[in-house]
């Protein structure tokens, strides 16, 4: 095992602008082996949490109201997730770093692009440190080596009917990959619980490595000629290999994928996909079973499927209103959506109270690379019109756009037109955050999750209602 220097808060970055905006940059230790990093750092974190709980274990952190219990547990402080934190006004921070900071600090694909590598983001989510280029490249190499898919999974995908939604195919394929689970095998052989994290780590790395190929097989079966995706090229990064396996050769599409797969990765612990993965993992279901459960949650229209719903809705708008759309026509169309008891997809959020920085990041990509695209202009016009209408309606607590309001337009520009497929891309990215958390869940020995529930008579009795 290579020697790991103590985690330090050091200013190693040379870019002064970055330093002034970010403040302290936590830089990576020297090892390029992520598992070695964990082996050295997990005992420190275990100790930190043990000491913290010893001192503050019975300190109250909030209260629970009856409305919270009926209201989707909104605002209940009930989970610890190390990888990211979501501020209602500012948006997501991955291990303390905002999206613009990650874009400045994370390693890129060198001469091939400027967007951060999702490999570097994964290192950050797992370790809390900004990786060096060598560390990000080491993750690329590992994922390229772990990418092979067992035949039974490919056979299963090839036999699915074309009317089975891509997300159902994706989830089923991830579940079927559990034949490869090193965690399940080790557990069956009686592994000591102190070693759980090592096997969860192995499964997580394998799972992430295999997802692009699974996703590409689904795409090519449903929307192309069903031919086998090209082989993984060890010289390409995760996103570029994925783009090429899908059949997209434009280098700018690979750049889009690097950005897309980075920003969709994690959104603290309470969202449906992350929370489900964490919950199922707490029963010691292996990472394949846990993450496929999370994927089923992501497939819901109020969560990840909203990126599909946005494009379906915008397409309807175009069909009904034609080319140039006035603000008034758009206003009426939106009100019709609301009056027919539907939500405006891509707007609102359970936690955020401002425009999602993931929306802004995609908008900036569009302004840079496709400023004159007509669909982008329409999405930008919606950004002007929708919030006022949602405010006027007075129901949504957040009238601003979320991540899903913008992703489809970028994919359409590159000719990835199949809207039903969009949530699969979200799912490939979401694996980074969900598995990084699973590794820490097992490293910290978190127990099976089991909150207390009540029936209404019991709750009435509890609060003294007649
Ligand atoms: N359009 C119309 N009504 C909306 C709305 C929207 N975009 N967002 C919220 N509302 C409504 C809710 O349906 C709710 O109505 P009822 O009181 O009739 O039930 C009311 O406003 C209050 O909801 P809220 O507290 O503001 O929002 P929630 O935390 O309950 O729900 C979310 C959050 C995201 C499900 C909701 O804003 C929504 O349905 N948005 C559209 C779907 C969407 O874009 N989802 C993607 C979210 C990001 C992601 O997970 O990927």
CSV table of C-alpha atoms in Angstrom, one decimal, residues 158-314:
chain,number,residue,atom,x,y,z
A,158,UNK,CA,-31.4,-8.1,-26.6
A,159,UNK,CA,-34.5,-10.1,-25.8
A,160,UNK,CA,-36.5,-7.2,-24.3
A,161,UNK,CA,-39.4,-5.9,-26.4
A,162,UNK,CA,-39.0,-2.5,-27.9
A,163,UNK,CA,-42.0,-1.1,-25.9
A,164,UNK,CA,-40.2,-1.7,-22.6
A,165,UNK,CA,-39.1,1.7,-21.4
A,166,UNK,CA,-35.3,2.3,-21.5
A,167,UNK,CA,-35.3,3.0,-17.7
A,168,UNK,CA,-37.0,-0.4,-17.0
A,169,UNK,CA,-34.4,-2.1,-19.2
A,170,UNK,CA,-31.6,-0.2,-17.4
A,171,UNK,CA,-32.9,-1.1,-14.0
A,172,UNK,CA,-33.4,-4.8,-14.9
A,173,UNK,CA,-29.9,-5.0,-16.4
A,174,UNK,CA,-28.3,-3.5,-13.3
A,175,UNK,CA,-30.2,-6.0,-11.1
A,176,UNK,CA,-29.0,-8.8,-13.3
A,177,UNK,CA,-25.4,-7.7,-12.9
A,178,UNK,CA,-25.6,-8.7,-9.3
A,179,UNK,CA,-24.4,-12.1,-10.5
A,180,UNK,CA,-21.0,-10.3,-10.4
A,181,UNK,CA,-21.3,-8.9,-6.9
A,182,UNK,CA,-18.2,-9.3,-4.9
A,183,UNK,CA,-20.0,-8.0,-1.8
A,184,UNK,CA,-22.8,-10.6,-2.1
A,185,UNK,CA,-20.2,-13.4,-2.5
A,186,UNK,CA,-18.1,-12.2,0.4
A,187,UNK,CA,-21.1,-11.9,2.6
A,188,UNK,CA,-22.2,-15.4,1.7
A,189,UNK,CA,-18.7,-16.6,2.7
A,190,UNK,CA,-19.0,-14.9,6.1
A,191,UNK,CA,-16.8,-11.9,5.6
A,192,UNK,CA,-16.2,-9.8,8.8
A,193,UNK,CA,-18.3,-6.6,8.8
A,194,UNK,CA,-15.3,-4.4,9.2
A,195,UNK,CA,-14.4,-5.4,5.6
A,196,UNK,CA,-17.8,-4.7,4.0
A,197,UNK,CA,-16.7,-1.3,2.6
A,198,UNK,CA,-13.9,-3.0,0.6
A,199,UNK,CA,-16.4,-5.2,-1.3
A,200,UNK,CA,-18.9,-2.4,-1.7
A,201,UNK,CA,-16.0,-0.3,-3.1
A,202,UNK,CA,-15.2,-3.1,-5.6
A,203,UNK,CA,-18.8,-3.5,-6.7
A,204,UNK,CA,-19.2,0.3,-7.0
A,205,UNK,CA,-16.2,0.6,-9.3
A,206,UNK,CA,-17.3,-2.3,-11.4
A,207,UNK,CA,-20.9,-1.0,-11.6
A,208,UNK,CA,-19.9,2.5,-12.7
A,209,UNK,CA,-17.5,1.0,-15.2
A,210,UNK,CA,-20.2,-1.2,-16.8
A,211,UNK,CA,-23.0,1.4,-16.9
A,212,UNK,CA,-22.0,3.1,-20.2
A,213,UNK,CA,-21.9,-0.2,-22.1
A,214,UNK,CA,-25.3,-1.2,-20.6
A,215,UNK,CA,-26.8,2.2,-21.6
A,216,UNK,CA,-25.2,2.0,-25.0
A,217,UNK,CA,-26.6,-1.5,-25.7
A,218,UNK,CA,-30.1,-0.2,-24.7
A,219,UNK,CA,-29.8,2.8,-27.0
A,220,UNK,CA,-28.5,0.9,-30.0
A,221,UNK,CA,-31.1,-1.8,-29.6
A,222,UNK,CA,-34.0,0.7,-29.3
A,223,UNK,CA,-33.0,3.5,-31.7
A,224,UNK,CA,-30.2,2.2,-34.0
A,225,UNK,CA,-29.6,-1.0,-35.8
A,226,UNK,CA,-29.0,-3.1,-32.7
A,227,UNK,CA,-25.3,-3.6,-33.5
A,228,UNK,CA,-22.9,-4.1,-30.6
A,229,UNK,CA,-21.3,-0.9,-29.3
A,230,UNK,CA,-17.7,-0.3,-30.2
A,231,UNK,CA,-15.1,-1.7,-27.7
A,232,UNK,CA,-13.9,0.4,-24.8
A,233,UNK,CA,-10.7,2.3,-25.9
A,234,UNK,CA,-8.2,2.4,-23.0
A,235,UNK,CA,-6.9,5.8,-24.3
A,236,UNK,CA,-10.3,7.4,-23.9
A,237,UNK,CA,-12.0,8.8,-20.8
A,238,UNK,CA,-15.3,7.4,-19.4
A,239,UNK,CA,-17.4,10.0,-21.2
A,240,UNK,CA,-15.7,9.8,-24.5
A,241,UNK,CA,-16.0,6.0,-24.5
A,242,UNK,CA,-19.7,6.3,-23.6
A,243,UNK,CA,-20.3,8.9,-26.4
A,244,UNK,CA,-18.6,6.7,-29.0
A,245,UNK,CA,-20.4,3.5,-27.8
A,246,UNK,CA,-23.7,5.4,-28.2
A,247,UNK,CA,-22.6,6.3,-31.8
A,248,UNK,CA,-21.8,10.0,-31.3
A,249,UNK,CA,-18.3,11.0,-32.6
A,250,UNK,CA,-18.5,14.8,-32.3
A,251,UNK,CA,-15.8,15.8,-29.7
A,252,UNK,CA,-18.2,18.5,-28.5
A,253,UNK,CA,-20.8,15.8,-27.6
A,254,UNK,CA,-18.1,14.1,-25.4
A,255,UNK,CA,-17.6,17.5,-23.7
A,256,UNK,CA,-21.3,17.8,-23.1
A,257,UNK,CA,-21.3,14.3,-21.6
A,258,UNK,CA,-18.4,15.2,-19.3
A,259,UNK,CA,-20.3,18.1,-18.0
A,260,UNK,CA,-23.7,16.3,-17.9
A,261,UNK,CA,-22.3,13.2,-16.1
A,262,UNK,CA,-20.6,15.5,-13.6
A,263,UNK,CA,-23.5,17.7,-12.7
A,264,UNK,CA,-26.2,15.0,-12.4
A,265,UNK,CA,-24.1,12.9,-10.1
A,266,UNK,CA,-25.3,13.8,-6.6
A,267,UNK,CA,-27.8,16.1,-4.8
A,268,UNK,CA,-27.3,15.3,-1.1
A,269,UNK,CA,-29.1,12.3,0.5
A,270,UNK,CA,-32.8,13.0,0.6
A,271,UNK,CA,-33.7,12.9,-3.1
A,272,UNK,CA,-35.6,9.8,-4.2
A,273,UNK,CA,-32.8,8.0,-6.1
A,274,UNK,CA,-30.1,8.7,-3.5
A,275,UNK,CA,-32.3,7.9,-0.5
A,276,UNK,CA,-33.6,4.7,-2.1
A,277,UNK,CA,-30.1,3.5,-2.9
A,278,UNK,CA,-29.0,4.3,0.7
A,279,UNK,CA,-32.1,2.6,2.2
A,280,UNK,CA,-31.9,-0.6,0.2
A,281,UNK,CA,-28.1,-0.7,0.9
A,282,UNK,CA,-28.8,-0.5,4.6
A,283,UNK,CA,-30.4,-4.0,4.4
A,284,UNK,CA,-26.9,-5.1,3.0
A,285,UNK,CA,-28.4,-5.6,-0.4
A,286,UNK,CA,-25.3,-5.4,-2.7
A,287,UNK,CA,-24.6,-2.2,-4.7
A,288,UNK,CA,-26.2,-3.6,-7.9
A,289,UNK,CA,-29.5,-4.3,-6.1
A,290,UNK,CA,-29.4,-1.0,-4.2
A,291,UNK,CA,-28.6,1.2,-7.2
A,292,UNK,CA,-31.2,-0.5,-9.4
A,293,UNK,CA,-33.8,0.4,-6.7
A,294,UNK,CA,-32.6,4.0,-6.9
A,295,UNK,CA,-32.9,3.9,-10.7
A,296,UNK,CA,-36.5,2.9,-10.3
A,297,UNK,CA,-37.1,6.0,-8.2
A,298,UNK,CA,-35.2,8.1,-10.8
A,299,UNK,CA,-37.7,6.8,-13.4
A,300,UNK,CA,-40.5,8.7,-11.7
A,301,UNK,CA,-41.8,11.8,-13.6
A,302,UNK,CA,-41.5,14.1,-10.5
A,303,UNK,CA,-37.8,13.1,-10.3
A,304,UNK,CA,-35.4,12.1,-13.1
A,305,UNK,CA,-38.0,11.4,-15.7
A,306,UNK,CA,-38.8,15.1,-15.7
A,307,UNK,CA,-36.0,15.5,-18.3
A,308,UNK,CA,-38.1,13.4,-20.7
A,309,UNK,CA,-41.3,15.1,-19.7
A,310,UNK,CA,-39.9,18.5,-20.4
A,311,UNK,CA,-39.1,17.6,-24.0
A,312,UNK,CA,-42.4,15.9,-24.5
A,313,UNK,CA,-44.1,19.1,-23.2
A,314,UNK,CA,-42.0,21.5,-25.2
